[in-house]
Coordinates of C-alpha atoms in Angstrom, one line a residue:
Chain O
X1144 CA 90.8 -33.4 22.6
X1145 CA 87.4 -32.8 24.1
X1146 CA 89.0 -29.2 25.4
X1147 CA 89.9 -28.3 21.9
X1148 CA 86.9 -29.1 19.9
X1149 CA 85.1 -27.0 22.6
X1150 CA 87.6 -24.3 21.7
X1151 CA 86.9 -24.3 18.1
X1152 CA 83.0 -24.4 18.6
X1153 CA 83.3 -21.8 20.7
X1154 CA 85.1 -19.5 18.3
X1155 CA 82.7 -20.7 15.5
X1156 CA 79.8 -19.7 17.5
X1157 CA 81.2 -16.6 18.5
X1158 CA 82.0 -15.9 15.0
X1159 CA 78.6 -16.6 13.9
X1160 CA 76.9 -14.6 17.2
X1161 CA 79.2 -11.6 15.5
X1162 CA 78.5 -11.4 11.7
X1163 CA 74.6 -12.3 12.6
X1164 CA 74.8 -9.4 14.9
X1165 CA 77.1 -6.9 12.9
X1166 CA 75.1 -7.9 9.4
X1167 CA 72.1 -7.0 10.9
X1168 CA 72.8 -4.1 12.5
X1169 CA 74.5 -2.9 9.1
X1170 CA 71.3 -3.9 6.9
X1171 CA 69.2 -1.1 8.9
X1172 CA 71.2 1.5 7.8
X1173 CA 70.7 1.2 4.1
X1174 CA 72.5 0.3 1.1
X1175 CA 76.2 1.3 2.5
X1176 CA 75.6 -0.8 5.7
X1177 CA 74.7 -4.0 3.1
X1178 CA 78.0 -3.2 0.9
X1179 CA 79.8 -2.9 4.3
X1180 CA 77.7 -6.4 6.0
X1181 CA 78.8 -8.1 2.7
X1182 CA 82.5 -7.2 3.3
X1183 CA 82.3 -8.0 7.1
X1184 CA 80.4 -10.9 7.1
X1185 CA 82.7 -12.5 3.9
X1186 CA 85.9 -11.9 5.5
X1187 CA 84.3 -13.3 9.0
X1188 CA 83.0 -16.6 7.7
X1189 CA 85.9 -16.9 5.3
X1190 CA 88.0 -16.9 8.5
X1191 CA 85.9 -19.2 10.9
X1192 CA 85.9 -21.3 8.1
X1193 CA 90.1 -21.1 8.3
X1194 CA 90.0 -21.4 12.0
X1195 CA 88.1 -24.5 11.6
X1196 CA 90.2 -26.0 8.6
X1197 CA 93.2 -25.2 11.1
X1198 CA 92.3 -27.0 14.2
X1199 CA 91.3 -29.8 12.1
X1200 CA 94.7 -30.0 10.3
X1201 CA 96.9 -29.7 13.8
X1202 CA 94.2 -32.5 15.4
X1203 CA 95.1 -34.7 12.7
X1204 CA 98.7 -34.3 13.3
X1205 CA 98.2 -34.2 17.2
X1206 CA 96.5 -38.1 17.0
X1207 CA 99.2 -39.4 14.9
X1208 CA 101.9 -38.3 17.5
X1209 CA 102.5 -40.8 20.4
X1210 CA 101.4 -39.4 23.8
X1211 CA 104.8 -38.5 25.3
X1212 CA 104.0 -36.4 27.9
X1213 CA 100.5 -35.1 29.3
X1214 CA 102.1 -31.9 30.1
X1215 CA 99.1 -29.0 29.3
X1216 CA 100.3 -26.3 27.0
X1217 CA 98.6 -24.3 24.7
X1218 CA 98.3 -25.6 21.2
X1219 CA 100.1 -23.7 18.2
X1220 CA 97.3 -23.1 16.5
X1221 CA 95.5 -21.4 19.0
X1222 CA 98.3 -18.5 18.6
X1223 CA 97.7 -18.8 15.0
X1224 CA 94.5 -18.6 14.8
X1225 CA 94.9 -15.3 17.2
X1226 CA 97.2 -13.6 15.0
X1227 CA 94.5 -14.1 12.2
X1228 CA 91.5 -13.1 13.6
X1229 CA 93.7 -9.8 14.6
X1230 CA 94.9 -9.4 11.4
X1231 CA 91.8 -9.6 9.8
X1232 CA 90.1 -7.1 12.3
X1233 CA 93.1 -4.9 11.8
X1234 CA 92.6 -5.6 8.2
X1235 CA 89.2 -4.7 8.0
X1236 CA 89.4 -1.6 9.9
X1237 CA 92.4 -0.2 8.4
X1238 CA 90.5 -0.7 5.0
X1239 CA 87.6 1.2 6.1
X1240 CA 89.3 4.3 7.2
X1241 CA 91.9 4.6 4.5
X1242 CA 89.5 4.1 1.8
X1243 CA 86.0 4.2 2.6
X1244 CA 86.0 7.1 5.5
X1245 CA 83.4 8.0 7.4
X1246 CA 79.9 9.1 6.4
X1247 CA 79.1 12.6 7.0
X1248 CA 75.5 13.1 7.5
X1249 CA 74.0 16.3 5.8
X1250 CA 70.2 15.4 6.2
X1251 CA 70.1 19.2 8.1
X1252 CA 72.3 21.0 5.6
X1253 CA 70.9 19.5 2.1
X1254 CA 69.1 22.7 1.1
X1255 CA 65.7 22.0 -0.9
X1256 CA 64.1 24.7 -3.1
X1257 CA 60.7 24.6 -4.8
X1258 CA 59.8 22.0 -2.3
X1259 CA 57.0 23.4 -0.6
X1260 CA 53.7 23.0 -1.4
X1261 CA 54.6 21.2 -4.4
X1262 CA 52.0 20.2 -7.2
X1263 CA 51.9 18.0 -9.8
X1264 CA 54.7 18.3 -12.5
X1265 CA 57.0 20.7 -10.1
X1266 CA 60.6 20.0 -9.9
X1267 CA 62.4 20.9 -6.4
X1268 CA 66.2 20.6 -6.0
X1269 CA 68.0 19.1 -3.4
X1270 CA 71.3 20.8 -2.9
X1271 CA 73.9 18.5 -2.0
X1272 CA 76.4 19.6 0.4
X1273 CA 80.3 20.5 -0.6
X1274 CA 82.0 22.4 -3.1
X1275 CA 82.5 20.0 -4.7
X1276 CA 81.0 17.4 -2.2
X1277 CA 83.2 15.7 -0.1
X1278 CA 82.9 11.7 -0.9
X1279 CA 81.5 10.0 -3.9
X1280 CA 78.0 8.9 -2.8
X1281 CA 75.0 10.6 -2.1
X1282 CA 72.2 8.6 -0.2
X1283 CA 68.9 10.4 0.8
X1284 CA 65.3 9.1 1.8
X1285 CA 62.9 11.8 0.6
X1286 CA 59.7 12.6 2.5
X1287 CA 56.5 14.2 1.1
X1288 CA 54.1 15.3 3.9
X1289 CA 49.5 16.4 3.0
X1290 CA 49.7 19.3 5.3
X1291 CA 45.8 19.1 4.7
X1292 CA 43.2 16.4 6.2
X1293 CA 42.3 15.3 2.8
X1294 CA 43.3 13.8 0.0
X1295 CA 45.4 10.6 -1.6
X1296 CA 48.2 12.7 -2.4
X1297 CA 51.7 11.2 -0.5
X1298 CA 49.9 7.6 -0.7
X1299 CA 49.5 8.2 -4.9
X1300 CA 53.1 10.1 -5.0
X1301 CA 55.9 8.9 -7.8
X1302 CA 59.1 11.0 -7.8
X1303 CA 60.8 11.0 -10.8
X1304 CA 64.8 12.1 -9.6
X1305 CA 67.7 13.2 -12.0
X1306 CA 71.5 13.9 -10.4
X1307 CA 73.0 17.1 -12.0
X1308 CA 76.5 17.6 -12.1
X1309 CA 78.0 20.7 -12.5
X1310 CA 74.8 21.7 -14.7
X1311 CA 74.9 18.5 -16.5
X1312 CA 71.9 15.8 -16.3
X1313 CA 73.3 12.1 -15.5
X1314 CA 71.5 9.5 -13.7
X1315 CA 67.7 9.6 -13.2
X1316 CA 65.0 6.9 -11.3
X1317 CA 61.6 7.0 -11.9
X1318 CA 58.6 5.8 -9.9
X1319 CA 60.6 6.3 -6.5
X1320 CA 58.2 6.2 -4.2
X1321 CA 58.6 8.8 -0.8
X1322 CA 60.4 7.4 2.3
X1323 CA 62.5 4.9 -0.4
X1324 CA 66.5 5.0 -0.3
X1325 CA 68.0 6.6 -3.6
X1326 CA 72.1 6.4 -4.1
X1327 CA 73.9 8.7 -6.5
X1328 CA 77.1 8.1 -7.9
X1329 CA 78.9 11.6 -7.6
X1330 CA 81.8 10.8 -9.5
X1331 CA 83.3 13.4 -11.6
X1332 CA 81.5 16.4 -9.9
X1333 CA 84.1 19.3 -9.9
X1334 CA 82.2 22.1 -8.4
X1335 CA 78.8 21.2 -7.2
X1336 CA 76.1 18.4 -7.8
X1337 CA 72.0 18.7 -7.2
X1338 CA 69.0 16.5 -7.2
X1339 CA 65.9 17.4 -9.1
X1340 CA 62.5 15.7 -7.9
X1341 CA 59.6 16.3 -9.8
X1342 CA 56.4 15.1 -8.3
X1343 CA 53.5 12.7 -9.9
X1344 CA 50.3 12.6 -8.1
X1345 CA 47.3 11.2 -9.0
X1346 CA 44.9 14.4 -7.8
X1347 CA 45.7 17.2 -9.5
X1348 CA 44.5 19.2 -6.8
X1349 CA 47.4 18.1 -4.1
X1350 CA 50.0 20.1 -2.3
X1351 CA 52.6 18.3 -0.7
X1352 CA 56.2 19.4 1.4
X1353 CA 59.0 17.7 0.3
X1354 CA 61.8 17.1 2.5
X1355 CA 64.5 14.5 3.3
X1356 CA 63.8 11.8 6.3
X1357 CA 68.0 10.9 5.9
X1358 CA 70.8 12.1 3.6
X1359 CA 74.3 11.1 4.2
X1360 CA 77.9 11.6 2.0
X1361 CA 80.0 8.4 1.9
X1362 CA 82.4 6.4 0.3
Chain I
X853 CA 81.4 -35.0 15.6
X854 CA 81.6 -31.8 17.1
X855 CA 84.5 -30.7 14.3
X856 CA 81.8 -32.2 11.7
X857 CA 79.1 -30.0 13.1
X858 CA 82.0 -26.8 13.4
X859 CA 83.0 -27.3 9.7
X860 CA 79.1 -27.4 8.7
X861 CA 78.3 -24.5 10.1
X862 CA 81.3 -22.5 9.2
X863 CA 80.5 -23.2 5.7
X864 CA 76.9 -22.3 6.4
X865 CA 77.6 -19.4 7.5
X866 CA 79.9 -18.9 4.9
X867 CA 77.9 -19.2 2.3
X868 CA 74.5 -17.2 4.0
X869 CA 77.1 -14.1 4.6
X870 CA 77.7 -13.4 1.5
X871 CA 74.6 -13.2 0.0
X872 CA 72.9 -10.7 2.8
X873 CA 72.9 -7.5 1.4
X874 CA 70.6 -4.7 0.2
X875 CA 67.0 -6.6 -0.7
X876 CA 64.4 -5.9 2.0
X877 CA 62.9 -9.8 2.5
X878 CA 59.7 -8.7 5.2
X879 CA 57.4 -7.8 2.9
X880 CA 57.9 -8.6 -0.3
X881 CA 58.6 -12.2 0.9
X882 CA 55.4 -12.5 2.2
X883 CA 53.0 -14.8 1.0
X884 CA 50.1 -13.6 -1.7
X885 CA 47.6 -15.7 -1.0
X886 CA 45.6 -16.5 2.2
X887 CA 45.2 -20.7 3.0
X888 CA 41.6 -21.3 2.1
X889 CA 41.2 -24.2 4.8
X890 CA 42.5 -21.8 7.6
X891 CA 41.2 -18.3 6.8
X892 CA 37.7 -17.9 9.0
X893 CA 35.2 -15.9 8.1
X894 CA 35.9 -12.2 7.6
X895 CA 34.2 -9.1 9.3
X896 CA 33.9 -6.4 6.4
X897 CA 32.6 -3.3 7.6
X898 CA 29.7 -1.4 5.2
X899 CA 27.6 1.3 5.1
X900 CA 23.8 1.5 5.0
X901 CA 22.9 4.8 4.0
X902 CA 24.6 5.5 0.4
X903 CA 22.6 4.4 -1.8
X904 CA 24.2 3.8 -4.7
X905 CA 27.4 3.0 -3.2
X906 CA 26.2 0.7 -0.1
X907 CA 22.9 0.4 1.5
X908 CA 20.7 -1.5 3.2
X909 CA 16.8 -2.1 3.1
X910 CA 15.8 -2.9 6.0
X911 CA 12.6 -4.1 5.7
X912 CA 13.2 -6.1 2.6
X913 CA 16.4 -6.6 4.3
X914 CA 18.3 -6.4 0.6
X915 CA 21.7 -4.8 0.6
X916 CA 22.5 -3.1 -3.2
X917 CA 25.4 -0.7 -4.2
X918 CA 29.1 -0.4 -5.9
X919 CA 30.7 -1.9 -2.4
X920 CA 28.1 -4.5 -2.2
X921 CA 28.5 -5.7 -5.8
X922 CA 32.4 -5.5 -5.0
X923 CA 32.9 -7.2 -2.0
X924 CA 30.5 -10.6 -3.2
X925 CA 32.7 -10.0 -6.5
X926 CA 35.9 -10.4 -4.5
X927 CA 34.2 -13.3 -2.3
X928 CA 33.2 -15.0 -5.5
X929 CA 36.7 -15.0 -7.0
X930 CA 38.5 -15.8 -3.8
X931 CA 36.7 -19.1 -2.2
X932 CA 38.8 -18.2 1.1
X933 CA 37.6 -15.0 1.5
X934 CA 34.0 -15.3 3.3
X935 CA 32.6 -11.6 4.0
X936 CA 30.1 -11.4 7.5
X937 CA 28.9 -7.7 6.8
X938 CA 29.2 -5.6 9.9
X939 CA 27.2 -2.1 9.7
X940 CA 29.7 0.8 10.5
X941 CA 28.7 4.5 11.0
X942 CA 31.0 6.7 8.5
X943 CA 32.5 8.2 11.6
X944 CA 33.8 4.8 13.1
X945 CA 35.0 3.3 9.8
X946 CA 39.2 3.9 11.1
X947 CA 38.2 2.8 14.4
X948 CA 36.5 -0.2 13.4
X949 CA 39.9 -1.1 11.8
X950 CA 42.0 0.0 14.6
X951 CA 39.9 -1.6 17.3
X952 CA 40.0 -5.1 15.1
X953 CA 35.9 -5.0 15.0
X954 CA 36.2 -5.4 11.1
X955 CA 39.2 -7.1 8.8
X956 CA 38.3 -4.6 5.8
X957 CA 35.8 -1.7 5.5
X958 CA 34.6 -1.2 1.8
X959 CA 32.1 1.7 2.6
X960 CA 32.7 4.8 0.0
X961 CA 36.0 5.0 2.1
X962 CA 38.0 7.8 0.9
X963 CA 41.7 7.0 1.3
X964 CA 43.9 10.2 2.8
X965 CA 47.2 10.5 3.8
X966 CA 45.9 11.5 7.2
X967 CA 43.8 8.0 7.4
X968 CA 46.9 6.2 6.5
X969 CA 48.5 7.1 9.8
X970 CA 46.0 4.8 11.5
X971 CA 45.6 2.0 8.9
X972 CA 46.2 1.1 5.2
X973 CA 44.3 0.9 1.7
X974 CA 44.1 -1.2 -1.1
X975 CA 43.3 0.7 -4.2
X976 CA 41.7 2.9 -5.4
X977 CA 38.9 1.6 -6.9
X978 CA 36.3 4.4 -7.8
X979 CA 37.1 8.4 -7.7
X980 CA 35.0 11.2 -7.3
X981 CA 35.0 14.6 -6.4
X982 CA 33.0 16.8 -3.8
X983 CA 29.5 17.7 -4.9
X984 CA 26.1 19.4 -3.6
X985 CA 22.7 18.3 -3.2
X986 CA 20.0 20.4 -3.9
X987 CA 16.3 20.5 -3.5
X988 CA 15.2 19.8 -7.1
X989 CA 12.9 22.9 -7.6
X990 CA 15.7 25.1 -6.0
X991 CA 17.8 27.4 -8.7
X992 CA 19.9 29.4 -6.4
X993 CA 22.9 27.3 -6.1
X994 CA 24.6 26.5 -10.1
X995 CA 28.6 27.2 -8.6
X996 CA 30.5 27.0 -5.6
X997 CA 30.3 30.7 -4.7
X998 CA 26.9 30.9 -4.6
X999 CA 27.6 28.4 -1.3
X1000 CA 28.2 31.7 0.3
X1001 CA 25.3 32.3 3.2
X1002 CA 24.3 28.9 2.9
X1003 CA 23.7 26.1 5.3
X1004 CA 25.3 23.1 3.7
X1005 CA 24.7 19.6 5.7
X1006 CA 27.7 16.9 5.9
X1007 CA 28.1 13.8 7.7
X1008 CA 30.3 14.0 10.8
X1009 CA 33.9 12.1 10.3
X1010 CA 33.9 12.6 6.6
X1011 CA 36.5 14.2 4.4
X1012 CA 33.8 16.2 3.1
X1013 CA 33.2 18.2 6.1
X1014 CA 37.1 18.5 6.3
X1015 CA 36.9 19.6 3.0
X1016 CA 34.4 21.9 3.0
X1017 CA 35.4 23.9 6.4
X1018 CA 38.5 24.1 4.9
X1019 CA 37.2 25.5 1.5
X1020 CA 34.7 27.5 2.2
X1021 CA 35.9 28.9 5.5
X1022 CA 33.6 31.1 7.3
X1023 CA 31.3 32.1 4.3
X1024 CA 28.9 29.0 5.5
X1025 CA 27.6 27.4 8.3
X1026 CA 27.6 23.7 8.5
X1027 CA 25.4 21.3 10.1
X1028 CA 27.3 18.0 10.9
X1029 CA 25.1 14.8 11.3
X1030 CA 25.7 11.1 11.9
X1031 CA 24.4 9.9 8.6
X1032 CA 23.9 10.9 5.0
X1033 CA 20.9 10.1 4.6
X1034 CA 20.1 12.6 7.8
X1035 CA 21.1 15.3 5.4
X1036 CA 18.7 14.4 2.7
X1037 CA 15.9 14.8 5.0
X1038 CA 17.1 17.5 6.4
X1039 CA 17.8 19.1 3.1
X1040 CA 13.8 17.9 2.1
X1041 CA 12.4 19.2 5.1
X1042 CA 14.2 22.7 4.1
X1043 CA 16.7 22.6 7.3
X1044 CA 19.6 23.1 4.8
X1045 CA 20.0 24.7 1.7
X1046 CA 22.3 21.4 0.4
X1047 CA 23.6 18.7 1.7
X1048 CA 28.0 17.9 0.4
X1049 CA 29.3 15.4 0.6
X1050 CA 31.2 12.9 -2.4
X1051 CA 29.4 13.6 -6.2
X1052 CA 28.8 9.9 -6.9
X1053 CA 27.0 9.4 -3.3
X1054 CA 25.0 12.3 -4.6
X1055 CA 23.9 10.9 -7.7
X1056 CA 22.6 7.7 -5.8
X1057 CA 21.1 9.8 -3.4
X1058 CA 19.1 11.7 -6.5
X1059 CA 18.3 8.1 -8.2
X1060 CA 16.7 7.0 -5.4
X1061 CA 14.6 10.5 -4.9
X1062 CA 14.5 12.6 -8.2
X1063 CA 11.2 13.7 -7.5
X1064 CA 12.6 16.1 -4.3
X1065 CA 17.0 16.4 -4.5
X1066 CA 19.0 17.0 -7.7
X1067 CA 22.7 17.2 -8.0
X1068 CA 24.1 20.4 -9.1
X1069 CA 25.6 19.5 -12.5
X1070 CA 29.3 20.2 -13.1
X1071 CA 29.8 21.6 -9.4
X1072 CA 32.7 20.0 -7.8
X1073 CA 35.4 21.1 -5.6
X1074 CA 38.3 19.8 -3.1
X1075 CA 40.8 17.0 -3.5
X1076 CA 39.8 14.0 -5.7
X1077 CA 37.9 11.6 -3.2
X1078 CA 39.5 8.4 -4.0
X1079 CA 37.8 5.0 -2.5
X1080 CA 39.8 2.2 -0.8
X1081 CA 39.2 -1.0 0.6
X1082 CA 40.4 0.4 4.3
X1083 CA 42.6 -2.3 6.1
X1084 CA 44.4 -3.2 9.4
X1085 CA 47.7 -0.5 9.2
X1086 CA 50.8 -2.9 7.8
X1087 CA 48.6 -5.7 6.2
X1088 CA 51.1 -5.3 3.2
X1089 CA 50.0 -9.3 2.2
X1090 CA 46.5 -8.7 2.2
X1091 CA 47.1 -5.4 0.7
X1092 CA 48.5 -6.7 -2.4
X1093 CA 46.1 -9.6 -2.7
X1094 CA 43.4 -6.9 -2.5
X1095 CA 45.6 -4.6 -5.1
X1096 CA 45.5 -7.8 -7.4
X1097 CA 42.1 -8.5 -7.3
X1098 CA 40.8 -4.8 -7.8
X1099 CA 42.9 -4.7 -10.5
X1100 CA 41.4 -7.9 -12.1
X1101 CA 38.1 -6.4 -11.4
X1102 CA 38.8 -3.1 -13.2
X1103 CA 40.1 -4.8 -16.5
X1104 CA 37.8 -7.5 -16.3
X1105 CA 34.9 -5.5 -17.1
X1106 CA 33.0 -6.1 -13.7
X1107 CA 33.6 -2.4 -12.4
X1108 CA 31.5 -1.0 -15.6
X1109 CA 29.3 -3.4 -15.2
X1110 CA 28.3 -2.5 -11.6
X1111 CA 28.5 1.0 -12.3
X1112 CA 25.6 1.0 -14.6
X1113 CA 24.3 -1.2 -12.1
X1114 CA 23.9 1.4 -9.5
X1115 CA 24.5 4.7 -11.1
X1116 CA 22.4 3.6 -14.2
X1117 CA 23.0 5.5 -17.0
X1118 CA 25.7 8.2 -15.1
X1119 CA 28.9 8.3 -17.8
X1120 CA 31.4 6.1 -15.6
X1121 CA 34.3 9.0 -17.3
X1122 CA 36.4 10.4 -14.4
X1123 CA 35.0 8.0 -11.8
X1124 CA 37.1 5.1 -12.7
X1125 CA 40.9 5.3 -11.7
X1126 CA 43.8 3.8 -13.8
X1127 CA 44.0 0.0 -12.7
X1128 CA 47.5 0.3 -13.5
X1129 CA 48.1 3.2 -11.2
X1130 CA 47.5 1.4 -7.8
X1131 CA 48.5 3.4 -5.0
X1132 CA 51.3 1.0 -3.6
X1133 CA 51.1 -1.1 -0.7

């Protein structure tokens, strides 16, 4: 009895060492690792939680047998819970390359124009990658850098951002601030999809680069 | 008991899984205000030789100026926030913060992107522009070309002498000093032809001596100098307490009130910024 209830706080705390450690290291990579933690980490408890129901269920039925023999074997739903856990790995897996695929990162080949030296009330484009690109989102973390000593001009910086798709205007953000994560929703591009920033300082008088810190295509 | 404890935390963990996800909880869970009991006194970092914006008499040993007004303002409407006024050189304002000699600076401290590698700002709270400072009976300077042959005085670490090396490039020679108010006698004792540094530290600099320097009306030049209470880099609580307050101060009629105060009857159009248009922390 002892031997089993270590088993299954074993597993539990393994479970939980796992999602902790997966979710986290997810979060850090933006808003696809969270959708990606969320699915992890729900399908992980939801199955230590099963695990646990399980053992509790076979105990039960365990201390209501007599004590026949005190042969040692393993219990069934040790091999149960096994099978689970491996099909929900397999699961999870299988899921994410059949349908979510892996991100292709285009921070070096997202072209910008009009980005440099950019004043006030100039609009840059951010080219995205593919013809027409190759998976439905487009994440990027846009960068503004003073190449002067002086002024409050990437501190003071709003972006206003607008997603065209094949010439059309869809989705637009304003008051993105530099260095935040921005997601567009590339459905329905047929041949190619661009970003336009246009810049809001509060010195008229600033010149800043723009340029992408991280831009990746996913599912 | 030990199933007990499994099933508890199962369900715990459960339940906390699926609600992590995309909201960033380090700073914006952080708390907004300081606890008065625990919070000691605070090192604030000042100037003492911009008049007008910070100064300090020593022999009547009176302190006066926008910062000063602002600081007892913010000490006044935050009973855990005691300021012990620590005098900084303009050129050791960022070090002062880095080195942890001073909590805040509020000394005409112009916030750049280039200062924000080193530490953070909570504002701003007063623009300007670059200016020049001219003897009063002088004529030869009205606009910034006529700069050209000139020797212009500016304090050492300032954005102004970034500024102006990078604007007037090789068509003046510049004499750095430690102080601003080194440039005003320099500029009286005719060792400069103008002292340039920020317009509105100008004007307090003429207030104070109208008889000898002058500012050169409508002459201004450069990126917008706009001032910051300068902070440890990554205080984003104390930033946005700061934020808050300065922009209680702006709407609450305090800031005009101070600026007429020190700049007397200087129109306060194009010095104040938008209160709602906080740079963000």
């Amino acid at each position: 009895m002892i031997l089993r209830s270590g088993l299954v706080a074993t597993i539990v705390l393994a479970c939980i060492a796992g999602v902790s450690f997966l979710t986290a290291w997810l979060i850090t990579m933006g808003s696809k690792g969270g959708e990606l933690a969320d699915i992890l980490s729900t399908s992980l408890g939801a199955l230590s939680l099963l695990v646990t129901a399980l053992s509790f269920s076979f105990n039960v039925r365990e201390r209501r047998r007599p004590e026949r023999h005190a042969k040692v074997h393993r219990p069934r739903w040790m091999w149960v819970s096994a099978a689970l856990l491996t099909t929900a790995l397999a699961g999870v897996a299988g899921y994410f390359w059949i349908f979510v695929k892996s991100d292709i990162p285009v921070t070096d080949r997202a072209q910008i124009t009009d980005g440099a030296r950019m004043k006030v009330g100039v609009e840059a484009a951010i080219h995205i990658p593919g013809d027409p690109p190759d998976r439905r989102y487009f994440a990027f973390v846009p960068a503004l850098t003073n190449p002067t000593a002086v002024g409050d001009c990437v501190g003071s910086a709003r972006l206003k951002i607008a997603l065209t798709i094949d010439g059309r205007r869809t989705q637009q953000q304003t008051g993105v601030l530099p260095q935040q994560e921005i997601t567009m929703d590339l459905d329905g591009v047929a041949r190619e999809a661009k970003v336009l920033v246009v810049l809001d300082m509060q010195d008229p008088a600033c010149e800043v680069d723009l340029s992408l810190t991280e831009a990746v295509l996913y599912n | 008991m030990l199933r007990l404890l499994a099933v508890l935390l199962a369900a715990a963990l459960l339940a906390a899984c699926g609600s992590q996800g995309r909201t960033p909880t380090t700073a914006a869970s952080a708390p907004t205000t300081r606890e008065a009991a625990a919070a000691p006194p605070l090192n604030v970092g000042v100037s003492t030789d911009l008049p007008g914006v910070g100064s300090f008499d020593a022999s009547a040993h009176v302190r006066s100026g926008f910062d000063v007004d602002l600081y007892r303002w913010l000490a006044n409407e935050s009973p855990e926030f005691t300021p012990v006024e620590v005098d900084l050189p303009i050129k050791d304002r960022v070090n002062a913060l880095v080195d942890k000699k001073v909590g805040i600076v509020v000394a005409g401290f112009s916030i750049t992107d280039e200062r924000r590698k080193s530490i953070s700002f909570a504002g701003p709270y007063l623009e300007t522009q670059q200016g020049v400072l001219i003897r009063a009976d002088d004529k030869r300077i009205a606009v910034v070309n006529d700069l050209s042959g000139k020797t212009v005085c500016a304090p050492r670490g300032s954005t102004s002498l970034a500024q102006l090396s990078q604007a007037q490039q090789g068509r003046i020679t510049i004499v750095e000093v430690t102080g601003s108010q080194e440039c005003v006698d320099k500029l009286v004792a005719g060792q400069v032809d103008a002292f340039s540094t920020d317009q509105l530290m100008l004007y307090g600099f003429a207030r104070k001596d109208a008889a000898r320097v002058a500012v050169v009306p409508n002459l201004v030049f450069g990126a917008k100098e706009r001032y910051g209470i300068g902070l440890p880099k990554g205080d984003v609580a104390l930033c946005r307490q700061l934020s808050e307050k300065l922009r209680t101060f702006m709407t609450s009629g305090a800031w005009e009130e101070f600026f007429r105060t020190n700049f007397g009857e200087l129109s306060p159009a194009g010095y104040k910024p938008d209160p709602y248009v906080l740079d963000p922390c």
